[in-house]
């Protein structure tokens, strides 16, 4: 059975400024294609961030030999009372990972709030490494692989956790990525995370105030220029299916 990648992005423009509303992607089989395109279209049309005036749905065939299968990261959960406490948890995990300049990293995170993609940050020099600093780096071409289990047929409603776990698993499996930090840009979603190969996926229940549209991602990188190029290529082009079987 053939597989296809579907990517959706939706935005609107106010006073000449383009605002990102929603973006999502799936890797599906041929017989799921029509249904998932329709679901993603609905997701773009009915989003809490507003009505789009631009929707793009892109479909590309994927060959089996292009796919990399990865086990999902182990998941733990830390309860926090508010965003300040949430940031302290992030700081303590960064320290555990041997990363210094933690406060500066957390403050640079804010620069990702209006971007479609993530900041790729040199963990030591704190240099931003994205070729296009307005757009950032978008990790793409990934989805969950549920094996024989039937997955939920609808993706009209975003499952923040599943989609983020898939993305984080892909991102931190690159040998030059030390960790990923993420806060959702959806105003009503306050859970965020720090993920790394070493710590797994650490969910932090409050990482921003309820109602805030401020969210974004940072990928922390350590390596040389050649490794940076390879890493960007991996994040943007490698097709990945994440095995979710053991996720509770
Ligand atoms: C997003 O909205 O894209 C990010 C979602 C973060 C999910 C965090 C979690 O629930 O574990
Ligand atoms: Mg969002």
Short mmCIF file of C-alpha atoms and ligand atoms in Angstrom, two decimals:
data_model
loop_
_atom_site.label_atom_id
_atom_site.label_comp_id
_atom_site.label_asym_id
_atom_site.label_seq_id
_atom_site.Cartn_x
_atom_site.Cartn_y
_atom_site.Cartn_z
CA UNK A 1 0.00 0.00 0.00
CA UNK A 2 1.36 3.42 -0.96
CA UNK A 3 1.94 6.04 1.73
CA UNK A 4 1.57 9.79 1.44
CA UNK A 5 2.67 12.78 3.46
CA UNK A 6 -0.06 15.42 3.94
CA UNK A 7 0.92 18.87 5.19
CA UNK A 8 -1.57 21.60 6.05
CA UNK A 9 -0.90 25.22 6.94
CA UNK A 10 -3.38 28.01 7.43
CA UNK A 11 -2.89 31.73 7.99
CA UNK A 12 -4.57 35.09 7.65
CA UNK A 13 -3.36 38.56 6.94
CA UNK A 14 -4.20 41.69 8.93
CA UNK A 15 -2.74 45.08 8.01
CA UNK A 16 -0.18 43.42 5.75
CA UNK A 17 1.04 41.08 8.50
CA UNK A 18 0.68 37.34 7.95
CA UNK A 19 -0.48 35.44 11.08
CA UNK A 20 0.03 31.74 11.41
CA UNK A 21 -3.21 30.01 12.52
CA UNK A 22 -2.63 26.30 12.26
CA UNK A 23 -0.26 23.75 10.79
CA UNK A 24 -0.34 19.96 10.91
CA UNK A 25 0.88 16.93 9.09
CA UNK A 26 0.25 13.22 8.72
CA UNK A 27 1.76 10.23 6.99
CA UNK A 28 -1.12 8.04 5.83
CA UNK A 29 -1.85 5.12 3.53
CA UNK A 30 -3.56 5.60 0.18
CA UNK A 31 -6.97 4.50 1.48
CA UNK A 32 -6.80 7.04 4.36
CA UNK A 33 -5.74 9.94 2.16
CA UNK A 34 -9.10 11.46 1.24
CA UNK A 35 -10.47 11.30 4.77
CA UNK A 36 -7.39 12.87 6.37
CA UNK A 37 -7.24 15.70 3.81
CA UNK A 38 -10.85 16.53 4.70
CA UNK A 39 -10.12 16.40 8.45
CA UNK A 40 -7.12 18.69 8.13
CA UNK A 41 -9.19 21.12 6.06
CA UNK A 42 -11.78 21.26 8.87
CA UNK A 43 -9.02 21.79 11.42
CA UNK A 44 -7.74 24.77 9.43
CA UNK A 45 -11.23 26.27 9.06
CA UNK A 46 -12.37 26.04 12.69
CA UNK A 47 -9.43 27.11 14.85
CA UNK A 48 -9.44 29.12 18.09
CA UNK A 49 -6.85 31.46 16.55
CA UNK A 50 -9.31 32.68 13.89
CA UNK A 51 -10.53 32.26 10.30
CA UNK A 52 -7.83 31.69 7.69
CA UNK A 53 -7.73 33.52 4.36
CA UNK A 54 -5.06 31.12 3.10
CA UNK A 55 -4.99 27.32 3.42
CA UNK A 56 -2.39 25.11 1.79
CA UNK A 57 -2.68 21.31 1.69
CA UNK A 58 0.28 19.52 0.13
CA UNK A 59 0.31 15.79 -0.63
CA UNK A 60 3.46 13.84 -1.57
CA UNK A 61 4.10 10.13 -2.04
CA UNK A 62 6.58 8.52 0.40
CA UNK A 63 8.53 5.36 -0.40
CA UNK A 64 8.83 2.71 2.33
CA UNK A 65 12.64 2.75 2.07
CA UNK A 66 12.69 6.47 2.92
CA UNK A 67 11.10 5.88 6.34
CA UNK A 68 13.00 5.80 9.62
CA UNK A 69 11.13 4.07 12.50
CA UNK A 70 11.83 5.34 16.03
CA UNK A 71 10.43 4.29 19.44
CA UNK A 72 8.55 7.09 21.21
CA UNK A 73 10.43 8.83 24.02
CA UNK A 74 9.55 7.79 27.57
CA UNK A 75 7.08 10.25 29.08
CA UNK A 76 7.08 11.74 32.59
CA UNK A 77 4.94 14.52 33.99
CA UNK A 78 5.75 17.35 36.41
CA UNK A 79 2.86 19.26 38.04
CA UNK A 80 3.46 22.99 38.29
CA UNK A 81 1.31 25.76 39.83
CA UNK A 82 2.15 28.48 37.30
CA UNK A 83 4.42 29.45 34.41
CA UNK A 84 7.23 30.73 36.67
CA UNK A 85 7.43 27.37 38.40
CA UNK A 86 7.26 25.68 34.99
CA UNK A 87 10.29 27.63 33.80
CA UNK A 88 12.21 26.65 36.93
CA UNK A 89 11.57 23.01 36.07
CA UNK A 90 12.88 23.61 32.55
CA UNK A 91 15.98 25.30 34.02
CA UNK A 92 16.68 22.41 36.36
CA UNK A 93 16.48 19.86 33.52
CA UNK A 94 18.79 21.97 31.34
CA UNK A 95 21.30 22.03 34.19
CA UNK A 96 21.01 18.24 34.56
CA UNK A 97 21.88 17.98 30.87
CA UNK A 98 25.11 19.90 31.49
CA UNK A 99 23.91 23.01 29.68
CA UNK A 100 25.05 26.32 31.14
CA UNK A 101 23.67 29.85 30.34
CA UNK A 102 20.25 28.50 31.21
CA UNK A 103 18.57 31.85 31.97
CA UNK A 104 19.75 33.30 28.66
CA UNK A 105 18.41 30.27 26.79
CA UNK A 106 15.00 30.60 28.46
CA UNK A 107 14.88 34.26 27.55
CA UNK A 108 15.88 33.59 23.88
CA UNK A 109 12.93 31.13 23.72
CA UNK A 110 10.62 34.20 23.60
CA UNK A 111 12.04 35.12 20.18
CA UNK A 112 10.32 32.02 18.75
CA UNK A 113 6.81 33.16 19.72
CA UNK A 114 5.88 34.70 16.37
CA UNK A 115 7.72 32.17 14.20
CA UNK A 116 6.27 29.32 12.12
CA UNK A 117 9.28 27.14 12.88
CA UNK A 118 11.69 26.68 15.76
CA UNK A 119 14.88 28.42 16.81
CA UNK A 120 17.96 26.26 16.27
CA UNK A 121 20.27 27.48 19.00
CA UNK A 122 23.94 26.73 19.58
CA UNK A 123 23.77 25.56 23.20
CA UNK A 124 27.20 27.00 24.05
CA UNK A 125 27.61 30.22 22.03
CA UNK A 126 23.84 30.94 21.95
CA UNK A 127 24.14 31.81 18.25
CA UNK A 128 20.89 31.34 16.31
CA UNK A 129 21.63 28.94 13.45
CA UNK A 130 18.48 29.07 11.29
CA UNK A 131 19.18 30.25 7.71
CA UNK A 132 15.84 32.15 7.75
CA UNK A 133 15.40 33.70 11.20
CA UNK A 134 11.83 34.87 10.61
CA UNK A 135 10.59 31.42 9.65
CA UNK A 136 12.91 29.25 11.76
CA UNK A 137 13.33 25.50 11.24
CA UNK A 138 10.20 23.39 10.85
CA UNK A 139 10.61 19.75 11.78
CA UNK A 140 8.43 17.94 9.25
CA UNK A 141 7.61 14.58 7.65
CA UNK A 142 6.69 12.64 10.76
CA UNK A 143 3.71 10.84 12.23
CA UNK A 144 2.91 8.09 14.69
CA UNK A 145 3.02 4.44 13.75
CA UNK A 146 0.49 2.54 15.78
CA UNK A 147 1.41 -0.86 14.32
CA UNK A 148 -1.68 -3.00 13.92
CA UNK A 149 -3.78 -0.97 16.35
CA UNK A 150 -6.36 1.24 14.69
CA UNK A 151 -5.59 4.91 15.19
CA UNK A 152 -8.22 7.53 15.80
CA UNK A 153 -9.73 8.22 12.38
CA UNK A 154 -10.25 11.89 12.91
CA UNK A 155 -7.63 14.60 13.13
CA UNK A 156 -10.04 17.54 13.09
CA UNK A 157 -9.31 18.03 16.77
CA UNK A 158 -5.65 18.45 17.46
CA UNK A 159 -4.16 15.97 19.93
CA UNK A 160 -1.45 18.25 21.29
CA UNK A 161 0.30 15.56 23.29
CA UNK A 162 0.54 12.88 20.58
CA UNK A 163 1.67 15.30 17.90
CA UNK A 164 4.26 16.90 20.19
CA UNK A 165 5.61 13.52 21.32
CA UNK A 166 6.07 12.50 17.67
CA UNK A 167 7.87 15.75 16.85
CA UNK A 168 10.08 15.67 19.96
CA UNK A 169 11.01 12.02 19.31
CA UNK A 170 12.15 12.88 15.82
CA UNK A 171 14.02 16.02 16.87
CA UNK A 172 16.01 14.71 19.85
CA UNK A 173 17.01 11.54 18.02
CA UNK A 174 19.42 13.61 15.98
CA UNK A 175 22.85 13.11 17.62
CA UNK A 176 23.62 16.86 17.65
CA UNK A 177 20.38 17.93 19.33
CA UNK A 178 20.78 18.11 23.11
CA UNK A 179 17.19 19.06 23.97
CA UNK A 180 13.97 20.63 22.75
CA UNK A 181 11.89 23.22 24.64
CA UNK A 182 8.25 23.80 23.69
CA UNK A 183 5.29 25.93 24.73
CA UNK A 184 2.11 25.71 22.65
CA UNK A 185 0.94 28.85 20.85
CA UNK A 186 -2.70 27.81 21.35
CA UNK A 187 -4.15 30.27 23.91
CA UNK A 188 -6.07 27.59 25.82
CA UNK A 189 -3.23 25.04 26.04
CA UNK A 190 -0.78 25.62 28.90
CA UNK A 191 1.11 22.32 29.10
CA UNK A 192 4.58 22.39 27.58
CA UNK A 193 7.69 20.22 27.72
CA UNK A 194 11.41 19.75 27.69
CA UNK A 195 12.60 16.67 25.80
CA UNK A 196 15.96 15.00 25.31
CA UNK A 197 17.28 11.49 24.63
CA UNK A 198 18.61 11.41 28.19
CA UNK A 199 15.55 12.65 30.11
CA UNK A 200 12.82 11.53 27.72
CA UNK A 201 9.74 13.71 27.21
CA UNK A 202 9.06 15.72 30.39
CA UNK A 203 5.56 17.25 30.37
CA UNK A 204 5.22 20.38 32.48
CA UNK A 205 1.59 21.05 33.28
CA UNK A 206 1.77 24.88 33.42
CA UNK A 207 4.33 26.64 31.30
CA UNK A 208 2.36 29.79 30.42
CA UNK A 209 -0.69 31.71 31.68
CA UNK A 210 -4.08 30.54 30.38
CA UNK A 211 -5.23 32.66 27.40
CA UNK A 212 -1.73 33.59 26.25
CA UNK A 213 -1.00 33.11 22.51
CA UNK A 214 2.75 33.11 23.23
CA UNK A 215 4.35 29.82 22.31
CA UNK A 216 7.27 28.46 20.38
CA UNK A 217 10.11 25.96 20.17
CA UNK A 218 13.87 25.91 20.66
CA UNK A 219 16.12 23.07 19.45
CA UNK A 220 19.42 23.11 21.35
CA UNK A 221 22.32 22.09 19.12
CA UNK A 222 25.96 21.24 19.74
CA UNK A 223 28.29 20.51 16.81
CA UNK A 224 30.27 21.91 13.89
CA UNK A 225 29.09 23.55 10.65
CA UNK A 226 28.89 20.31 8.68
CA UNK A 227 26.85 18.70 11.46
CA UNK A 228 24.57 21.75 11.52
CA UNK A 229 23.82 21.35 7.78
CA UNK A 230 23.13 17.64 8.24
CA UNK A 231 20.95 18.33 11.25
CA UNK A 232 18.80 20.89 9.40
CA UNK A 233 18.40 18.44 6.52
CA UNK A 234 17.36 15.67 8.94
CA UNK A 235 14.83 17.90 10.73
CA UNK A 236 13.25 19.16 7.51
CA UNK A 237 13.48 16.16 5.21
CA UNK A 238 13.92 12.80 6.97
CA UNK A 239 10.65 10.83 6.95
CA UNK A 240 9.97 9.38 10.40
CA UNK A 241 7.32 7.12 11.89
CA UNK A 242 7.24 6.95 15.68
CA UNK A 243 6.16 3.72 17.33
CA UNK A 244 3.68 4.67 20.05
CA UNK A 245 2.90 1.15 21.32
CA UNK A 246 4.45 1.63 24.72
CA UNK A 247 3.19 5.14 25.43
CA UNK A 248 0.82 5.15 28.42
C1 LIG B 1 1.65 22.67 20.07
O1 LIG B 1 0.57 23.22 20.32
O2 LIG B 1 2.03 22.48 18.93
C2 LIG B 1 2.54 22.16 21.18
C3 LIG B 1 1.87 21.18 22.05
C4 LIG B 1 2.64 20.82 23.30
C5 LIG B 1 2.06 19.61 23.97
C6 LIG B 1 2.56 19.36 25.34
C7 LIG B 1 1.92 18.13 26.00
O3 LIG B 1 0.71 18.09 26.16
O4 LIG B 1 2.66 17.21 26.35
MG1 LIG B 2 -0.53 25.84 17.52
#
